[in-house]
Short mmCIF file of C-alpha atoms in Angstrom, two decimals:
data_model
loop_
_atom_site.label_atom_id
_atom_site.label_comp_id
_atom_site.label_asym_id
_atom_site.label_seq_id
_atom_site.Cartn_x
_atom_site.Cartn_y
_atom_site.Cartn_z
CA MET A 1 13.96 -13.16 36.66
CA VAL A 2 14.19 -10.96 34.33
CA LYS A 3 11.26 -9.07 32.42
CA PRO A 4 10.55 -9.86 28.93
CA SER A 5 10.81 -7.01 27.22
CA ILE A 6 7.09 -4.87 25.24
CA LEU A 7 7.13 -1.70 23.56
CA VAL A 8 3.62 -0.38 22.87
CA THR A 9 3.42 1.74 19.50
CA ARG A 10 0.67 4.05 20.75
CA ARG A 11 -0.75 5.44 24.34
CA TRP A 12 -3.19 2.82 25.65
CA PRO A 13 -6.01 3.40 28.57
CA LEU A 14 -4.02 5.00 30.93
CA ALA A 15 -5.74 1.79 33.84
CA VAL A 16 -4.23 -0.24 30.72
CA GLU A 17 -0.39 1.10 30.48
CA GLN A 18 0.09 0.49 34.83
CA LYS A 19 -1.53 -2.59 34.50
CA MET A 20 1.44 -3.59 31.64
CA SER A 21 3.98 -2.39 34.08
CA GLU A 22 3.40 -4.91 36.99
CA HIS A 23 4.59 -7.69 34.78
CA TYR A 24 6.49 -6.31 31.53
CA ASP A 25 9.80 -4.13 31.16
CA VAL A 26 7.96 -1.32 28.72
CA GLU A 27 8.53 0.94 26.79
CA LEU A 28 5.62 3.82 25.59
CA ASN A 29 5.48 5.80 22.54
CA ARG A 30 4.67 9.05 24.15
CA SER A 31 4.31 10.49 20.46
CA ASP A 32 1.32 8.39 19.87
CA ARG A 33 2.45 8.40 16.73
CA PRO A 34 2.65 5.71 13.76
CA LEU A 35 6.15 4.16 13.81
CA THR A 36 7.86 4.75 10.70
CA SER A 37 9.05 1.03 8.75
CA ALA A 38 12.43 1.98 9.76
CA GLU A 39 11.56 2.46 13.37
CA PHE A 40 9.46 -0.70 13.23
CA ARG A 41 12.56 -2.71 12.05
CA ASP A 42 14.56 -1.71 14.49
CA ALA A 43 11.76 -2.59 17.59
CA ILE A 44 12.03 -5.63 16.09
CA ALA A 45 15.29 -6.03 16.91
CA THR A 46 15.42 -4.91 19.93
CA TYR A 47 12.26 -5.99 22.06
CA ASP A 48 10.91 -9.59 22.47
CA ALA A 49 7.28 -8.44 21.27
CA VAL A 50 5.97 -6.07 19.91
CA LEU A 51 2.42 -4.31 20.20
CA PRO A 52 1.03 -2.36 17.52
CA THR A 53 -2.02 -1.12 16.19
CA THR A 54 -4.55 -0.51 13.34
CA THR A 55 -2.48 1.98 12.85
CA ASP A 56 0.85 0.25 11.67
CA ARG A 57 0.79 -0.76 8.81
CA ILE A 58 3.35 -3.58 9.42
CA CYS A 59 4.57 -4.49 6.09
CA ALA A 60 7.17 -7.43 4.92
CA ALA A 61 9.90 -4.62 4.46
CA SER A 62 8.89 -3.21 8.31
CA LEU A 63 9.70 -6.55 9.08
CA ASP A 64 13.09 -7.30 7.08
CA VAL A 65 15.48 -7.96 10.01
CA PRO A 66 18.02 -10.50 9.74
CA GLN A 67 18.12 -11.42 13.87
CA ALA A 68 14.41 -10.34 15.37
CA ARG A 69 14.36 -10.39 18.69
CA THR A 70 10.43 -10.07 18.39
CA LYS A 71 8.70 -13.52 18.72
CA ILE A 72 5.32 -11.76 19.19
CA LEU A 73 2.87 -8.97 17.71
CA ALA A 74 0.08 -8.68 20.05
CA ASN A 75 -2.36 -6.83 17.98
CA TYR A 76 -4.61 -4.42 19.92
CA GLY A 77 -7.77 -4.59 17.57
CA VAL A 78 -9.89 -6.93 15.99
CA GLY A 79 -8.54 -6.89 12.29
CA PHE A 80 -5.29 -7.96 11.35
CA ASN A 81 -5.29 -6.62 7.49
CA HIS A 82 -2.47 -3.64 8.46
CA ILE A 83 -0.25 -6.74 9.27
CA ASP A 84 1.76 -9.18 6.29
CA VAL A 85 0.68 -12.45 7.79
CA SER A 86 2.69 -14.91 5.32
CA ALA A 87 6.09 -12.29 6.50
CA ALA A 88 5.91 -12.46 9.55
CA THR A 89 4.61 -16.14 10.03
CA GLU A 90 7.92 -16.59 7.83
CA ARG A 91 10.70 -15.53 10.63
CA GLY A 92 8.35 -17.32 12.84
CA ILE A 93 6.70 -14.32 14.83
CA ALA A 94 3.29 -15.64 15.89
CA ILE A 95 0.41 -12.65 16.12
CA THR A 96 -2.90 -12.11 18.44
CA ASN A 97 -5.84 -9.99 18.00
CA THR A 98 -8.26 -8.91 20.65
CA PRO A 99 -12.41 -10.22 19.45
CA ASP A 100 -15.33 -10.25 20.62
CA LEU A 101 -14.43 -6.99 22.79
CA VAL A 102 -16.45 -4.18 20.57
CA SER A 103 -19.05 -6.11 19.17
CA GLU A 104 -21.80 -3.80 21.54
CA CYS A 105 -19.63 -0.66 21.07
CA THR A 106 -19.73 -0.79 17.12
CA ALA A 107 -22.70 -1.75 17.22
CA ASP A 108 -24.14 1.22 18.86
CA LEU A 109 -21.90 3.73 16.52
CA ALA A 110 -23.31 1.60 13.41
CA MET A 111 -27.03 2.77 14.77
CA THR A 112 -25.92 6.44 15.78
CA LEU A 113 -24.54 6.80 11.92
CA MET A 114 -27.86 5.08 11.22
CA LEU A 115 -29.87 7.82 12.65
CA MET A 116 -27.48 10.69 11.78
CA VAL A 117 -27.69 10.33 8.00
CA ALA A 118 -31.13 9.51 7.99
CA ARG A 119 -32.55 12.35 10.14
CA ARG A 120 -30.12 14.74 9.01
CA THR A 121 -28.32 15.87 12.25
CA ARG A 122 -25.31 17.22 11.03
CA ASP A 123 -27.06 19.86 8.98
CA GLY A 124 -28.86 20.77 11.90
CA GLU A 125 -26.46 20.94 14.28
CA ARG A 126 -23.79 22.85 11.96
CA GLU A 127 -26.85 25.43 11.20
CA LEU A 128 -27.47 25.94 14.68
CA ARG A 129 -23.54 26.95 14.91
CA SER A 130 -23.71 28.83 12.25
CA GLY A 131 -26.22 30.96 13.71
CA ASP A 132 -28.53 30.50 10.74
CA TRP A 133 -31.58 28.73 11.88
CA ASP A 134 -34.59 30.96 11.32
CA GLY A 135 -37.28 29.05 13.22
CA TRP A 136 -39.40 25.48 12.98
CA ARG A 137 -41.39 25.83 9.79
CA PRO A 138 -42.82 22.12 8.27
CA THR A 139 -40.40 21.61 5.15
CA HIS A 140 -37.55 22.47 7.52
CA LEU A 141 -34.09 19.31 6.81
CA LEU A 142 -36.91 16.73 6.33
CA GLY A 143 -35.04 13.87 6.79
CA THR A 144 -36.16 9.98 6.92
CA LYS A 145 -38.00 7.59 9.08
CA VAL A 146 -36.05 5.09 10.43
CA SER A 147 -38.28 2.69 12.74
CA GLY A 148 -39.78 0.24 10.94
CA LYS A 149 -37.88 0.12 7.85
CA VAL A 150 -35.81 -2.36 6.03
CA LEU A 151 -31.45 -2.58 6.83
CA GLY A 152 -29.96 -5.05 5.05
CA ILE A 153 -26.79 -6.71 7.12
CA VAL A 154 -24.31 -7.10 5.50
CA GLY A 155 -21.73 -10.13 7.23
CA PHE A 156 -23.73 -11.42 10.05
CA ASP A 157 -20.58 -11.31 12.66
CA ARG A 158 -21.07 -10.35 15.79
CA VAL A 159 -22.08 -6.65 15.30
CA GLY A 160 -23.72 -7.32 12.98
CA GLN A 161 -25.80 -9.60 15.37
CA GLU A 162 -25.62 -7.18 17.14
CA LEU A 163 -27.08 -3.95 15.20
CA ALA A 164 -30.14 -6.82 14.20
CA ARG A 165 -30.90 -6.52 17.64
CA ARG A 166 -31.14 -2.99 18.16
CA ALA A 167 -32.49 -2.21 15.16
CA HIS A 168 -35.54 -4.99 14.81
CA HIS A 169 -36.30 -4.94 18.63
CA GLY A 170 -35.80 -1.26 19.70
CA PHE A 171 -36.28 0.12 16.01
CA GLY A 172 -39.15 -2.82 14.38
CA MET A 173 -36.85 -2.75 11.49
CA ASP A 174 -37.68 -5.80 9.09
CA ILE A 175 -34.11 -7.38 9.28
CA VAL A 176 -32.10 -8.93 5.42
CA VAL A 177 -28.56 -10.58 6.01
CA CYS A 178 -26.11 -11.40 3.59
CA HIS A 179 -23.33 -13.74 5.13
CA PRO A 180 -20.86 -16.22 3.14
CA THR A 181 -22.38 -19.25 5.16
CA PRO A 182 -25.96 -20.14 5.61
CA VAL A 183 -27.10 -18.98 9.51
CA GLU A 184 -29.29 -21.14 11.90
CA ALA A 185 -33.33 -20.56 11.05
CA SER A 186 -33.09 -19.87 15.19
CA GLU A 187 -31.24 -17.20 14.56
CA LEU A 188 -32.47 -15.49 12.00
CA ALA A 189 -36.34 -15.75 13.90
CA HIS A 190 -34.36 -14.24 16.91
CA PHE A 191 -34.06 -10.97 14.87
CA GLY A 192 -36.78 -11.30 12.64
CA ALA A 193 -34.42 -11.77 9.65
CA ARG A 194 -33.83 -13.37 6.20
CA GLN A 195 -30.81 -14.74 4.56
CA VAL A 196 -29.97 -13.42 1.26
CA SER A 197 -27.73 -15.76 -1.01
CA ALA A 198 -26.01 -12.44 -3.00
CA LEU A 199 -25.27 -9.26 -2.48
CA GLU A 200 -27.04 -8.10 -5.93
CA ASP A 201 -30.16 -10.01 -3.72
CA LEU A 202 -30.25 -7.91 -0.75
CA LEU A 203 -29.36 -4.50 -1.85
CA PRO A 204 -32.36 -3.12 -3.82
CA VAL A 205 -35.06 -3.83 -1.62
CA CYS A 206 -33.43 -1.66 1.83
CA ASP A 207 -33.95 0.80 3.34
CA PHE A 208 -29.89 0.69 4.43
CA VAL A 209 -27.59 -1.33 4.21
CA SER A 210 -24.44 -1.55 6.94
CA LEU A 211 -21.41 -3.46 6.30
CA HIS A 212 -19.87 -5.65 8.28
CA GLY A 213 -17.21 -8.11 6.56
CA ALA A 214 -14.32 -10.05 7.67
CA ASP A 215 -10.44 -9.65 7.36
CA ALA A 216 -10.09 -11.22 3.60
CA PRO A 217 -8.54 -9.66 0.25
CA GLU A 218 -11.57 -10.94 -1.39
CA LYS A 219 -13.98 -8.12 0.17
CA ARG A 220 -12.18 -4.79 -0.83
CA HIS A 221 -14.02 -2.21 -2.87
CA MET A 222 -17.26 -5.42 -2.43
CA ILE A 223 -19.30 -1.98 -2.60
CA ASN A 224 -18.55 -0.63 -6.36
CA SER A 225 -20.40 1.43 -9.17
CA ILE A 226 -22.26 -1.47 -10.08
CA ARG A 227 -23.10 -2.79 -6.66
CA LEU A 228 -24.50 1.22 -5.98
CA ASN A 229 -26.44 1.68 -8.65
CA LEU A 230 -28.47 -1.53 -7.70
CA MET A 231 -29.79 0.61 -4.01
CA ARG A 232 -32.33 2.69 -4.60
CA ASP A 233 -32.15 6.28 -4.57
CA ASP A 234 -33.59 6.73 -1.05
CA ALA A 235 -31.46 4.77 0.71
CA PHE A 236 -27.90 5.25 3.22
CA LEU A 237 -25.33 2.94 2.82
CA ILE A 238 -23.72 2.58 6.39
CA ASN A 239 -19.65 1.72 7.64
CA THR A 240 -18.34 1.03 10.60
CA SER A 241 -16.42 -2.10 9.26
CA ARG A 242 -12.77 -2.76 7.12
CA SER A 243 -11.79 0.33 5.57
CA ASP A 244 -11.69 -0.77 1.78
CA LEU A 245 -14.57 -1.92 1.85
CA ILE A 246 -15.84 1.09 -0.56
CA ASN A 247 -14.95 2.14 -3.37
CA GLU A 248 -15.01 5.60 -2.44
CA THR A 249 -14.36 7.42 -5.75
CA ALA A 250 -17.86 6.00 -7.06
CA LEU A 251 -19.31 6.26 -3.51
CA ALA A 252 -19.19 10.22 -3.79
CA GLN A 253 -20.33 10.34 -7.84
CA ALA A 254 -23.39 8.18 -6.13
CA LEU A 255 -23.81 10.59 -3.42
CA MET A 256 -23.14 13.59 -5.97
CA PHE A 257 -25.39 12.12 -8.69
CA ASP A 258 -28.14 11.13 -5.39
CA THR A 259 -28.72 7.58 -6.89
CA ILE A 260 -28.20 6.75 -3.68
CA GLY A 261 -29.95 8.89 -0.50
CA GLY A 262 -26.68 9.17 1.53
CA ALA A 263 -23.81 7.52 3.42
CA ALA A 264 -22.35 7.86 6.57
CA LEU A 265 -18.34 6.11 7.36
CA ASP A 266 -16.38 5.50 10.47
CA VAL A 267 -13.63 3.84 8.58
CA PHE A 268 -12.07 4.96 5.29
CA ASP A 269 -9.84 3.84 3.01
CA GLY A 270 -6.46 5.02 3.33
CA GLU A 271 -7.26 6.56 6.96
CA PRO A 272 -6.63 9.04 8.23
CA ARG A 273 -6.46 10.68 4.69
CA VAL A 274 -9.93 11.08 3.96
CA HIS A 275 -10.95 11.00 0.10
CA ARG A 276 -11.26 14.36 -1.43
CA LEU A 277 -14.62 14.05 -3.24
CA LEU A 278 -16.18 12.55 -0.48
CA SER A 279 -15.79 15.89 2.14
CA GLN A 280 -17.22 17.29 -1.01
CA CYS A 281 -20.42 15.97 -0.27
CA ASP A 282 -22.88 16.92 1.81
CA ASN A 283 -25.43 13.82 1.91
CA LEU A 284 -22.80 11.76 3.80
CA VAL A 285 -22.16 11.65 7.94
CA MET A 286 -18.43 11.04 8.31
CA LEU A 287 -16.46 10.10 11.60
CA PRO A 288 -13.38 10.21 12.42
CA HIS A 289 -12.96 5.77 13.69
CA LEU A 290 -14.81 5.57 16.65
CA GLY A 291 -16.72 2.47 16.52
CA SER A 292 -15.26 1.04 19.53
CA ALA A 293 -13.95 4.78 21.56
CA THR A 294 -16.02 4.32 24.61
CA ARG A 295 -13.51 3.82 27.69
CA GLU A 296 -15.03 0.07 28.34
CA ALA A 297 -14.25 -0.98 24.99
CA ARG A 298 -11.40 0.48 24.65
CA GLU A 299 -9.48 -1.24 28.40
CA ALA A 300 -11.12 -4.48 28.05
CA MET A 301 -8.72 -4.37 24.51
CA GLY A 302 -6.14 -4.04 25.69
CA PHE A 303 -6.39 -6.43 28.83
CA ARG A 304 -7.39 -8.71 26.12
CA VAL A 305 -3.63 -8.41 25.13
CA LEU A 306 -1.76 -8.69 28.02
CA ASP A 307 -4.09 -12.05 28.31
CA ASN A 308 -2.08 -13.35 24.62
CA LEU A 309 1.26 -11.94 26.44
CA ASN A 310 1.14 -13.78 29.26
CA ASP A 311 -0.51 -17.08 27.68
CA PHE A 312 2.89 -16.45 25.18
CA PHE A 313 5.35 -15.94 27.43
CA GLU A 314 4.31 -18.38 30.13
CA GLY A 315 5.00 -21.05 27.00
CA SER A 316 1.07 -21.69 26.50
CA VAL A 317 -0.83 -20.95 22.60
CA PRO A 318 -2.25 -17.56 23.19
CA ARG A 319 -5.75 -17.57 23.58
CA ASP A 320 -6.43 -15.13 20.36
CA LYS A 321 -3.41 -16.34 18.31
CA VAL A 322 -5.00 -16.00 14.22
CA ALA A 323 -0.94 -16.78 12.86
#
């Protein structure tokens, strides 16, 4: 039996690539760079399946292939807003993702970012590496206590719940939740949380605000200048979720004029490009999209893609079909 041909658009963990080669005729993108739109069109015309990641911007033009051979885009990642779902559906191309596998690791990183920005660890390490530290003193690099503070979680998805678990049970934080649908009272009680109906009710009462928005177009730039002005002047904003949830120009202005205490970002609008004003903000911690960057999580994501491919080519509905 001829193995289905698949293109993997970026390098994946070695264990996943090896396992995939047992079942499929695999072509690896050994250059490990995002495909151009023209290269993507060639792939759609050539392979039975294409395995993209969040770095592949798959617009309608990328899918404009008269005789497309590809019938499934098995996405490596939870989010799929980088794919023009309507265009893919019109061409009979199924889309899958890899949910439920990165929640713990992403929550770990969100907690890390909270601690980094509150305790000014970036400033401290930079001072040490530059050789500028001249010893302990009572007012040196004073930060903000995290334990016992109020944490606002915007979007109480699996990552948000895992963050609430760490923050409440590990750091004794009070949790305020803003979610589009009512959260079960028993679930809120487990995290010592209360739910509010709108961002406008959450932002003014929190010491820390962590974003965990869902993949919905109306979420773009949900954090704008108006909402930033609702935050306390000593509060911190954290984003390990979608890259377009924050208006970065407005955030840079808030940071430069100290209308909020600081921010910590793992994702950026238009990444890998970083807004030039953000780079000038000293009260900002930035990481290069490391939320799921553990061996355990990245391997699990790859094996989940393989599960979806197996379902599809065996004639079943893939377990993580989103379109």
